[in-house]
Amino acid sequence: MELKQKVISLIVILNNGGQYVHRIHRSLRYLGVSSKIIPNSTPLKEIEENEEIKGIILSGGPDIEKADNCIDIALNSKLPILGICLGHQLIARAYGGEVGRAESEEYAYTKIYVKNENDLFRNVPAEFTAWASHKDEVKKIPECFEILAYSDICEIESIKHKEKPIYGVQFHPEVSHTEYGSDILKNFCKVCGIIKDE
């Protein structure tokens, strides 16, 4: 009798060159979730052919122009997607939103206000402090998206596609400075079906 090999569920992290890419991997590991960092040039077909992959995270990074492949992935993937910082901006741009220079260009603690908890902010307080970069930010969301969270210095801290499981956050849930960051990542893993509701 042939034993069927167990399929491991994992999330792939597309590396856009951000300084916190490995922290995303480590934060997922703390949640008991397997992940793999892959080049941001990896074709969508190659990702979706791997039945172990249940979700995609688009990491932060310094240059939106060097992450064009993420546009195709954001538009055409059937898998849940979470964009972080640059990844968030790539998702907005993919669907026709506007990205531009922030008025406050810095890494700083930012108070986040949850407008709509949806799945991403479930069991997260309506206000929490996050570590965020605001060199660039989403200035206008696409029509098919809604705003989930905002801050005093940025009207669009988090977005969600109205029909698809596609999320973006301007701040960094993967760093220890962000309150409830692990809960936000855990909620995304629940959307992917990797972590089950207790």
PDB file of N, CA and C in Angstrom, residues 93-182:
ATOM      1  N   ARG A  93      -1.497  50.207  -6.797  1.00  0.00           N
ATOM      2  CA  ARG A  93      -1.128  50.607  -8.163  1.00  0.00           C
ATOM      3  C   ARG A  93      -1.660  49.611  -9.188  1.00  0.00           C
ATOM      4  N   ALA A  94      -1.606  48.329  -8.858  1.00  0.00           N
ATOM      5  CA  ALA A  94      -2.065  47.293  -9.790  1.00  0.00           C
ATOM      6  C   ALA A  94      -3.517  47.509 -10.216  1.00  0.00           C
ATOM      7  N   TYR A  95      -4.330  47.980  -9.295  1.00  0.00           N
ATOM      8  CA  TYR A  95      -5.760  48.139  -9.562  1.00  0.00           C
ATOM      9  C   TYR A  95      -6.169  49.567  -9.905  1.00  0.00           C
ATOM     10  N   GLY A  96      -5.192  50.430 -10.147  1.00  0.00           N
ATOM     11  CA  GLY A  96      -5.497  51.778 -10.600  1.00  0.00           C
ATOM     12  C   GLY A  96      -5.480  52.849  -9.535  1.00  0.00           C
ATOM     13  N   GLY A  97      -4.964  52.522  -8.342  1.00  0.00           N
ATOM     14  CA  GLY A  97      -4.844  53.524  -7.288  1.00  0.00           C
ATOM     15  C   GLY A  97      -3.630  54.406  -7.519  1.00  0.00           C
ATOM     16  N   GLU A  98      -3.473  55.409  -6.657  1.00  0.00           N
ATOM     17  CA  GLU A  98      -2.365  56.350  -6.800  1.00  0.00           C
ATOM     18  C   GLU A  98      -1.404  56.234  -5.618  1.00  0.00           C
ATOM     19  N   VAL A  99      -0.101  56.221  -5.921  1.00  0.00           N
ATOM     20  CA  VAL A  99       0.957  56.169  -4.913  1.00  0.00           C
ATOM     21  C   VAL A  99       1.834  57.398  -5.082  1.00  0.00           C
ATOM     22  N   GLY A 100       2.193  58.036  -3.962  1.00  0.00           N
ATOM     23  CA  GLY A 100       3.029  59.223  -4.046  1.00  0.00           C
ATOM     24  C   GLY A 100       3.828  59.439  -2.783  1.00  0.00           C
ATOM     25  N   ARG A 101       4.607  60.507  -2.774  1.00  0.00           N
ATOM     26  CA  ARG A 101       5.431  60.851  -1.620  1.00  0.00           C
ATOM     27  C   ARG A 101       4.557  61.205  -0.426  1.00  0.00           C
ATOM     28  N   ALA A 102       4.974  60.736   0.727  1.00  0.00           N
ATOM     29  CA  ALA A 102       4.256  61.058   1.958  1.00  0.00           C
ATOM     30  C   ALA A 102       4.655  62.438   2.458  1.00  0.00           C
ATOM     31  N   GLU A 103       3.766  63.069   3.205  1.00  0.00           N
ATOM     32  CA  GLU A 103       4.090  64.359   3.795  1.00  0.00           C
ATOM     33  C   GLU A 103       5.079  64.191   4.946  1.00  0.00           C
ATOM     34  N   SER A 104       5.011  63.021   5.617  1.00  0.00           N
ATOM     35  CA  SER A 104       5.921  62.732   6.731  1.00  0.00           C
ATOM     36  C   SER A 104       6.801  61.556   6.341  1.00  0.00           C
ATOM     37  N   GLU A 105       7.992  61.851   5.769  1.00  0.00           N
ATOM     38  CA  GLU A 105       8.866  60.808   5.233  1.00  0.00           C
ATOM     39  C   GLU A 105       9.790  60.265   6.313  1.00  0.00           C
ATOM     40  N   GLU A 106       9.303  59.266   7.057  1.00  0.00           N
ATOM     41  CA  GLU A 106      10.127  58.742   8.147  1.00  0.00           C
ATOM     42  C   GLU A 106       9.644  57.364   8.592  1.00  0.00           C
ATOM     43  N   TYR A 107      10.565  56.639   9.270  1.00  0.00           N
ATOM     44  CA  TYR A 107      10.172  55.454  10.036  1.00  0.00           C
ATOM     45  C   TYR A 107       9.800  55.963  11.418  1.00  0.00           C
ATOM     46  N   ALA A 108       8.631  55.613  11.888  1.00  0.00           N
ATOM     47  CA  ALA A 108       8.205  56.131  13.188  1.00  0.00           C
ATOM     48  C   ALA A 108       7.073  55.294  13.757  1.00  0.00           C
ATOM     49  N   TYR A 109       6.879  55.427  15.072  1.00  0.00           N
ATOM     50  CA  TYR A 109       5.691  54.853  15.695  1.00  0.00           C
ATOM     51  C   TYR A 109       4.481  55.649  15.233  1.00  0.00           C
ATOM     52  N   THR A 110       3.432  54.952  14.881  1.00  0.00           N
ATOM     53  CA  THR A 110       2.221  55.599  14.384  1.00  0.00           C
ATOM     54  C   THR A 110       1.007  54.975  15.061  1.00  0.00           C
ATOM     55  N   LYS A 111       0.082  55.799  15.504  1.00  0.00           N
ATOM     56  CA  LYS A 111      -1.166  55.288  16.063  1.00  0.00           C
ATOM     57  C   LYS A 111      -2.109  54.926  14.917  1.00  0.00           C
ATOM     58  N   ILE A 112      -2.504  53.656  14.888  1.00  0.00           N
ATOM     59  CA  ILE A 112      -3.391  53.160  13.834  1.00  0.00           C
ATOM     60  C   ILE A 112      -4.821  53.093  14.369  1.00  0.00           C
ATOM     61  N   TYR A 113      -5.757  53.549  13.556  1.00  0.00           N
ATOM     62  CA  TYR A 113      -7.171  53.503  13.912  1.00  0.00           C
ATOM     63  C   TYR A 113      -7.895  52.556  12.950  1.00  0.00           C
ATOM     64  N   VAL A 114      -8.503  51.515  13.495  1.00  0.00           N
ATOM     65  CA  VAL A 114      -9.196  50.531  12.662  1.00  0.00           C
ATOM     66  C   VAL A 114     -10.596  51.048  12.348  1.00  0.00           C
ATOM     67  N   LYS A 115     -10.853  51.188  11.062  1.00  0.00           N
ATOM     68  CA  LYS A 115     -12.150  51.680  10.585  1.00  0.00           C
ATOM     69  C   LYS A 115     -13.108  50.528  10.326  1.00  0.00           C
ATOM     70  N   ASN A 116     -12.557  49.435   9.797  1.00  0.00           N
ATOM     71  CA  ASN A 116     -13.348  48.246   9.470  1.00  0.00           C
ATOM     72  C   ASN A 116     -12.469  47.032   9.739  1.00  0.00           C
ATOM     73  N   GLU A 117     -12.814  46.246  10.755  1.00  0.00           N
ATOM     74  CA  GLU A 117     -11.904  45.153  11.144  1.00  0.00           C
ATOM     75  C   GLU A 117     -11.829  44.049  10.104  1.00  0.00           C
ATOM     76  N   ASN A 118     -12.902  43.816   9.329  1.00  0.00           N
ATOM     77  CA  ASN A 118     -12.921  42.751   8.337  1.00  0.00           C
ATOM     78  C   ASN A 118     -12.294  41.506   8.950  1.00  0.00           C
ATOM     79  N   ASP A 119     -11.593  40.700   8.155  1.00  0.00           N
ATOM     80  CA  ASP A 119     -10.916  39.518   8.710  1.00  0.00           C
ATOM     81  C   ASP A 119      -9.537  39.876   9.262  1.00  0.00           C
ATOM     82  N   LEU A 120      -8.883  40.872   8.660  1.00  0.00           N
ATOM     83  CA  LEU A 120      -7.489  41.168   8.977  1.00  0.00           C
ATOM     84  C   LEU A 120      -7.302  41.706  10.396  1.00  0.00           C
ATOM     85  N   PHE A 121      -8.253  42.488  10.875  1.00  0.00           N
ATOM     86  CA  PHE A 121      -8.112  43.116  12.190  1.00  0.00           C
ATOM     87  C   PHE A 121      -9.043  42.509  13.240  1.00  0.00           C
ATOM     88  N   ARG A 122      -9.482  41.294  12.998  1.00  0.00           N
ATOM     89  CA  ARG A 122     -10.345  40.620  13.973  1.00  0.00           C
ATOM     90  C   ARG A 122      -9.588  40.407  15.290  1.00  0.00           C
ATOM     91  N   ASN A 123     -10.241  40.750  16.397  1.00  0.00           N
ATOM     92  CA  ASN A 123      -9.660  40.639  17.753  1.00  0.00           C
ATOM     93  C   ASN A 123      -8.484  41.579  17.984  1.00  0.00           C
ATOM     94  N   VAL A 124      -8.376  42.600  17.146  1.00  0.00           N
ATOM     95  CA  VAL A 124      -7.358  43.644  17.318  1.00  0.00           C
ATOM     96  C   VAL A 124      -8.083  44.906  17.797  1.00  0.00           C
ATOM     97  N   PRO A 125      -7.540  45.620  18.799  1.00  0.00           N
ATOM     98  CA  PRO A 125      -8.214  46.832  19.288  1.00  0.00           C
ATOM     99  C   PRO A 125      -8.421  47.875  18.188  1.00  0.00           C
ATOM    100  N   ALA A 126      -9.388  48.745  18.408  1.00  0.00           N
ATOM    101  CA  ALA A 126      -9.703  49.791  17.428  1.00  0.00           C
ATOM    102  C   ALA A 126      -8.561  50.799  17.290  1.00  0.00           C
ATOM    103  N   GLU A 127      -7.677  50.879  18.293  1.00  0.00           N
ATOM    104  CA  GLU A 127      -6.493  51.729  18.228  1.00  0.00           C
ATOM    105  C   GLU A 127      -5.279  50.938  18.708  1.00  0.00           C
ATOM    106  N   PHE A 128      -4.190  51.023  17.982  1.00  0.00           N
ATOM    107  CA  PHE A 128      -2.949  50.384  18.406  1.00  0.00           C
ATOM    108  C   PHE A 128      -1.776  51.125  17.773  1.00  0.00           C
ATOM    109  N   THR A 129      -0.594  50.891  18.306  1.00  0.00           N
ATOM    110  CA  THR A 129       0.605  51.570  17.806  1.00  0.00           C
ATOM    111  C   THR A 129       1.396  50.642  16.889  1.00  0.00           C
ATOM    112  N   ALA A 130       1.809  51.166  15.749  1.00  0.00           N
ATOM    113  CA  ALA A 130       2.550  50.363  14.764  1.00  0.00           C
ATOM    114  C   ALA A 130       3.815  51.088  14.338  1.00  0.00           C
ATOM    115  N   TRP A 131       4.761  50.305  13.846  1.00  0.00           N
ATOM    116  CA  TRP A 131       5.995  50.829  13.272  1.00  0.00           C
ATOM    117  C   TRP A 131       5.778  50.954  11.773  1.00  0.00           C
ATOM    118  N   ALA A 132       5.902  52.169  11.256  1.00  0.00           N
ATOM    119  CA  ALA A 132       5.552  52.386   9.850  1.00  0.00           C
ATOM    120  C   ALA A 132       6.574  53.246   9.139  1.00  0.00           C
ATOM    121  N   SER A 133       6.658  53.022   7.832  1.00  0.00           N
ATOM    122  CA  SER A 133       7.477  53.855   6.962  1.00  0.00           C
ATOM    123  C   SER A 133       6.534  54.667   6.089  1.00  0.00           C
ATOM    124  N   HIS A 134       6.779  55.967   6.009  1.00  0.00           N
ATOM    125  CA  HIS A 134       5.920  56.798   5.177  1.00  0.00           C
ATOM    126  C   HIS A 134       6.716  57.628   4.178  1.00  0.00           C
ATOM    127  N   LYS A 135       7.710  56.988   3.577  1.00  0.00           N
ATOM    128  CA  LYS A 135       8.419  57.676   2.493  1.00  0.00           C
ATOM    129  C   LYS A 135       7.470  57.834   1.312  1.00  0.00           C
ATOM    130  N   ASP A 136       6.831  56.742   0.953  1.00  0.00           N
ATOM    131  CA  ASP A 136       5.772  56.739  -0.059  1.00  0.00           C
ATOM    132  C   ASP A 136       4.539  56.123   0.577  1.00  0.00           C
ATOM    133  N   GLU A 137       3.368  56.439   0.034  1.00  0.00           N
ATOM    134  CA  GLU A 137       2.133  55.878   0.558  1.00  0.00           C
ATOM    135  C   GLU A 137       1.048  55.899  -0.508  1.00  0.00           C
ATOM    136  N   VAL A 138      -0.010  55.155  -0.269  1.00  0.00           N
ATOM    137  CA  VAL A 138      -1.154  55.166  -1.176  1.00  0.00           C
ATOM    138  C   VAL A 138      -1.913  56.469  -0.959  1.00  0.00           C
ATOM    139  N   LYS A 139      -2.090  57.212  -2.034  1.00  0.00           N
ATOM    140  CA  LYS A 139      -2.784  58.494  -1.963  1.00  0.00           C
ATOM    141  C   LYS A 139      -4.266  58.367  -2.310  1.00  0.00           C
ATOM    142  N   LYS A 140      -4.570  57.412  -3.184  1.00  0.00           N
ATOM    143  CA  LYS A 140      -5.961  57.202  -3.601  1.00  0.00           C
ATOM    144  C   LYS A 140      -6.166  55.714  -3.845  1.00  0.00           C
ATOM    145  N   ILE A 141      -7.213  55.149  -3.230  1.00  0.00           N
ATOM    146  CA  ILE A 141      -7.432  53.714  -3.403  1.00  0.00           C
ATOM    147  C   ILE A 141      -8.223  53.438  -4.684  1.00  0.00           C
ATOM    148  N   PRO A 142      -8.045  52.247  -5.260  1.00  0.00           N
ATOM    149  CA  PRO A 142      -8.858  51.859  -6.414  1.00  0.00           C
ATOM    150  C   PRO A 142     -10.332  51.739  -6.008  1.00  0.00           C
ATOM    151  N   GLU A 143     -11.230  51.843  -6.968  1.00  0.00           N
ATOM    152  CA  GLU A 143     -12.659  51.781  -6.690  1.00  0.00           C
ATOM    153  C   GLU A 143     -13.082  50.435  -6.103  1.00  0.00           C
ATOM    154  N   CYS A 144     -12.353  49.374  -6.437  1.00  0.00           N
ATOM    155  CA  CYS A 144     -12.730  48.038  -5.964  1.00  0.00           C
ATOM    156  C   CYS A 144     -12.163  47.722  -4.578  1.00  0.00           C
ATOM    157  N   PHE A 145     -11.576  48.711  -3.909  1.00  0.00           N
ATOM    158  CA  PHE A 145     -11.010  48.519  -2.569  1.00  0.00           C
ATOM    159  C   PHE A 145     -11.743  49.381  -1.547  1.00  0.00           C
ATOM    160  N   GLU A 146     -11.578  49.021  -0.280  1.00  0.00           N
ATOM    161  CA  GLU A 146     -12.084  49.822   0.822  1.00  0.00           C
ATOM    162  C   GLU A 146     -10.967  50.036   1.831  1.00  0.00           C
ATOM    163  N   ILE A 147     -11.071  51.108   2.600  1.00  0.00           N
ATOM    164  CA  ILE A 147     -10.074  51.409   3.625  1.00  0.00           C
ATOM    165  C   ILE A 147     -10.442  50.678   4.910  1.00  0.00           C
ATOM    166  N   LEU A 148      -9.479  49.938   5.470  1.00  0.00           N
ATOM    167  CA  LEU A 148      -9.687  49.238   6.737  1.00  0.00           C
ATOM    168  C   LEU A 148      -9.128  50.018   7.925  1.00  0.00           C
ATOM    169  N   ALA A 149      -8.062  50.799   7.705  1.00  0.00           N
ATOM    170  CA  ALA A 149      -7.439  51.518   8.816  1.00  0.00           C
ATOM    171  C   ALA A 149      -6.753  52.784   8.306  1.00  0.00           C
ATOM    172  N   TYR A 150      -6.585  53.747   9.230  1.00  0.00           N
ATOM    173  CA  TYR A 150      -5.953  55.023   8.896  1.00  0.00           C
ATOM    174  C   TYR A 150      -5.154  55.499  10.106  1.00  0.00           C
ATOM    175  N   SER A 151      -4.399  56.580   9.927  1.00  0.00           N
ATOM    176  CA  SER A 151      -3.652  57.184  11.041  1.00  0.00           C
ATOM    177  C   SER A 151      -3.750  58.692  10.919  1.00  0.00           C
ATOM    178  N   ASP A 152      -3.165  59.395  11.886  1.00  0.00           N
ATOM    179  CA  ASP A 152      -3.195  60.860  11.852  1.00  0.00           C
ATOM    180  C   ASP A 152      -2.368  61.425  10.707  1.00  0.00           C
ATOM    181  N   ILE A 153      -1.397  60.659  10.225  1.00  0.00           N
ATOM    182  CA  ILE A 153      -0.532  61.171   9.153  1.00  0.00           C
ATOM    183  C   ILE A 153      -0.771  60.491   7.805  1.00  0.00           C
ATOM    184  N   CYS A 154      -1.660  59.511   7.782  1.00  0.00           N
ATOM    185  CA  CYS A 154      -1.925  58.777   6.536  1.00  0.00           C
ATOM    186  C   CYS A 154      -3.369  58.284   6.536  1.00  0.00           C
ATOM    187  N   GLU A 155      -4.129  58.690   5.546  1.00  0.00           N
ATOM    188  CA  GLU A 155      -5.547  58.311   5.477  1.00  0.00           C
ATOM    189  C   GLU A 155      -5.738  56.857   5.067  1.00  0.00           C
ATOM    190  N   ILE A 156      -4.679  56.239   4.513  1.00  0.00           N
ATOM    191  CA  ILE A 156      -4.829  54.884   3.961  1.00  0.00           C
ATOM    192  C   ILE A 156      -3.730  53.987   4.517  1.00  0.00           C
ATOM    193  N   GLU A 157      -3.899  53.523   5.740  1.00  0.00           N
ATOM    194  CA  GLU A 157      -2.926  52.629   6.382  1.00  0.00           C
ATOM    195  C   GLU A 157      -3.185  51.165   6.038  1.00  0.00           C
ATOM    196  N   SER A 158      -4.419  50.842   5.658  1.00  0.00           N
ATOM    197  CA  SER A 158      -4.738  49.456   5.300  1.00  0.00           C
ATOM    198  C   SER A 158      -5.926  49.437   4.353  1.00  0.00           C
ATOM    199  N   ILE A 159      -5.865  48.534   3.377  1.00  0.00           N
ATOM    200  CA  ILE A 159      -6.944  48.393   2.396  1.00  0.00           C
ATOM    201  C   ILE A 159      -7.311  46.925   2.201  1.00  0.00           C
ATOM    202  N   LYS A 160      -8.473  46.709   1.617  1.00  0.00           N
ATOM    203  CA  LYS A 160      -8.949  45.352   1.309  1.00  0.00           C
ATOM    204  C   LYS A 160      -9.752  45.403   0.020  1.00  0.00           C
ATOM    205  N   HIS A 161      -9.490  44.454  -0.878  1.00  0.00           N
ATOM    206  CA  HIS A 161     -10.302  44.324  -2.091  1.00  0.00           C
ATOM    207  C   HIS A 161     -11.713  43.950  -1.672  1.00  0.00           C
ATOM    208  N   LYS A 162     -12.708  44.537  -2.324  1.00  0.00           N
ATOM    209  CA  LYS A 162     -14.106  44.329  -1.921  1.00  0.00           C
ATOM    210  C   LYS A 162     -14.598  42.903  -2.172  1.00  0.00           C
ATOM    211  N   GLU A 163     -13.959  42.190  -3.090  1.00  0.00           N
ATOM    212  CA  GLU A 163     -14.419  40.840  -3.430  1.00  0.00           C
ATOM    213  C   GLU A 163     -13.356  39.765  -3.244  1.00  0.00           C
ATOM    214  N   LYS A 164     -12.089  40.107  -3.435  1.00  0.00           N
ATOM    215  CA  LYS A 164     -11.012  39.124  -3.346  1.00  0.00           C
ATOM    216  C   LYS A 164     -10.314  39.199  -1.980  1.00  0.00           C
ATOM    217  N   PRO A 165      -9.666  38.099  -1.538  1.00  0.00           N
ATOM    218  CA  PRO A 165      -8.914  38.130  -0.275  1.00  0.00           C
ATOM    219  C   PRO A 165      -7.541  38.773  -0.451  1.00  0.00           C
ATOM    220  N   ILE A 166      -7.555  40.062  -0.787  1.00  0.00           N
ATOM    221  CA  ILE A 166      -6.328  40.819  -1.026  1.00  0.00           C
ATOM    222  C   ILE A 166      -6.296  42.000  -0.060  1.00  0.00           C
ATOM    223  N   TYR A 167      -5.233  42.060   0.735  1.00  0.00           N
ATOM    224  CA  TYR A 167      -5.099  43.069   1.787  1.00  0.00           C
ATOM    225  C   TYR A 167      -3.786  43.820   1.636  1.00  0.00           C
ATOM    226  N   GLY A 168      -3.762  45.053   2.107  1.00  0.00           N
ATOM    227  CA  GLY A 168      -2.522  45.815   2.145  1.00  0.00           C
ATOM    228  C   GLY A 168      -2.422  46.592   3.444  1.00  0.00           C
ATOM    229  N   VAL A 169      -1.203  46.681   3.987  1.00  0.00           N
ATOM    230  CA  VAL A 169      -0.948  47.508   5.176  1.00  0.00           C
ATOM    231  C   VAL A 169       0.291  48.355   4.926  1.00  0.00           C
ATOM    232  N   GLN A 170       0.209  49.640   5.238  1.00  0.00           N
ATOM    233  CA  GLN A 170       1.346  50.543   5.078  1.00  0.00           C
ATOM    234  C   GLN A 170       2.393  50.294   6.166  1.00  0.00           C
ATOM    235  N   PHE A 171       1.939  49.874   7.325  1.00  0.00           N
ATOM    236  CA  PHE A 171       2.832  49.652   8.467  1.00  0.00           C
ATOM    237  C   PHE A 171       3.413  48.233   8.441  1.00  0.00           C
ATOM    238  N   HIS A 172       4.260  47.921   9.427  1.00  0.00           N
ATOM    239  CA  HIS A 172       4.969  46.635   9.455  1.00  0.00           C
ATOM    240  C   HIS A 172       4.474  45.748  10.609  1.00  0.00           C
ATOM    241  N   PRO A 173       3.566  44.803  10.337  1.00  0.00           N
ATOM    242  CA  PRO A 173       3.092  43.912  11.402  1.00  0.00           C
ATOM    243  C   PRO A 173       4.140  42.894  11.839  1.00  0.00           C
ATOM    244  N   GLU A 174       5.202  42.739  11.048  1.00  0.00           N
ATOM    245  CA  GLU A 174       6.207  41.703  11.318  1.00  0.00           C
ATOM    246  C   GLU A 174       7.240  42.113  12.356  1.00  0.00           C
ATOM    247  N   VAL A 175       7.274  43.394  12.747  1.00  0.00           N
ATOM    248  CA  VAL A 175       8.288  43.832  13.705  1.00  0.00           C
ATOM    249  C   VAL A 175       7.708  43.903  15.115  1.00  0.00           C
ATOM    250  N   SER A 176       8.570  43.720  16.099  1.00  0.00           N
ATOM    251  CA  SER A 176       8.110  43.665  17.490  1.00  0.00           C
ATOM    252  C   SER A 176       7.569  45.004  17.976  1.00  0.00           C
ATOM    253  N   HIS A 177       7.966  46.091  17.313  1.00  0.00           N
ATOM    254  CA  HIS A 177       7.496  47.421  17.711  1.00  0.00           C
ATOM    255  C   HIS A 177       5.993  47.596  17.467  1.00  0.00           C
ATOM    256  N   THR A 178       5.429  46.795  16.567  1.00  0.00           N
ATOM    257  CA  THR A 178       4.008  46.925  16.231  1.00  0.00           C
ATOM    258  C   THR A 178       3.154  46.101  17.181  1.00  0.00           C
ATOM    259  N   GLU A 179       2.262  46.787  17.886  1.00  0.00           N
ATOM    260  CA  GLU A 179       1.339  46.083  18.778  1.00  0.00           C
ATOM    261  C   GLU A 179       0.374  45.236  17.945  1.00  0.00           C
ATOM    262  N   TYR A 180       0.130  44.028  18.400  1.00  0.00           N
ATOM    263  CA  TYR A 180      -0.833  43.115  17.765  1.00  0.00           C
ATOM    264  C   TYR A 180      -0.432  42.717  16.334  1.00  0.00           C
ATOM    265  N   GLY A 181       0.849  42.934  16.011  1.00  0.00           N
ATOM    266  CA  GLY A 181       1.311  42.554  14.676  1.00  0.00           C
ATOM    267  C   GLY A 181       1.163  41.064  14.419  1.00  0.00           C
ATOM    268  N   SER A 182       1.485  40.242  15.430  1.00  0.00           N
ATOM    269  CA  SER A 182       1.360  38.792  15.256  1.00  0.00           C
ATOM    270  C   SER A 182      -0.103  38.386  15.080  1.00  0.00           C
TER     271      SER A 182
END
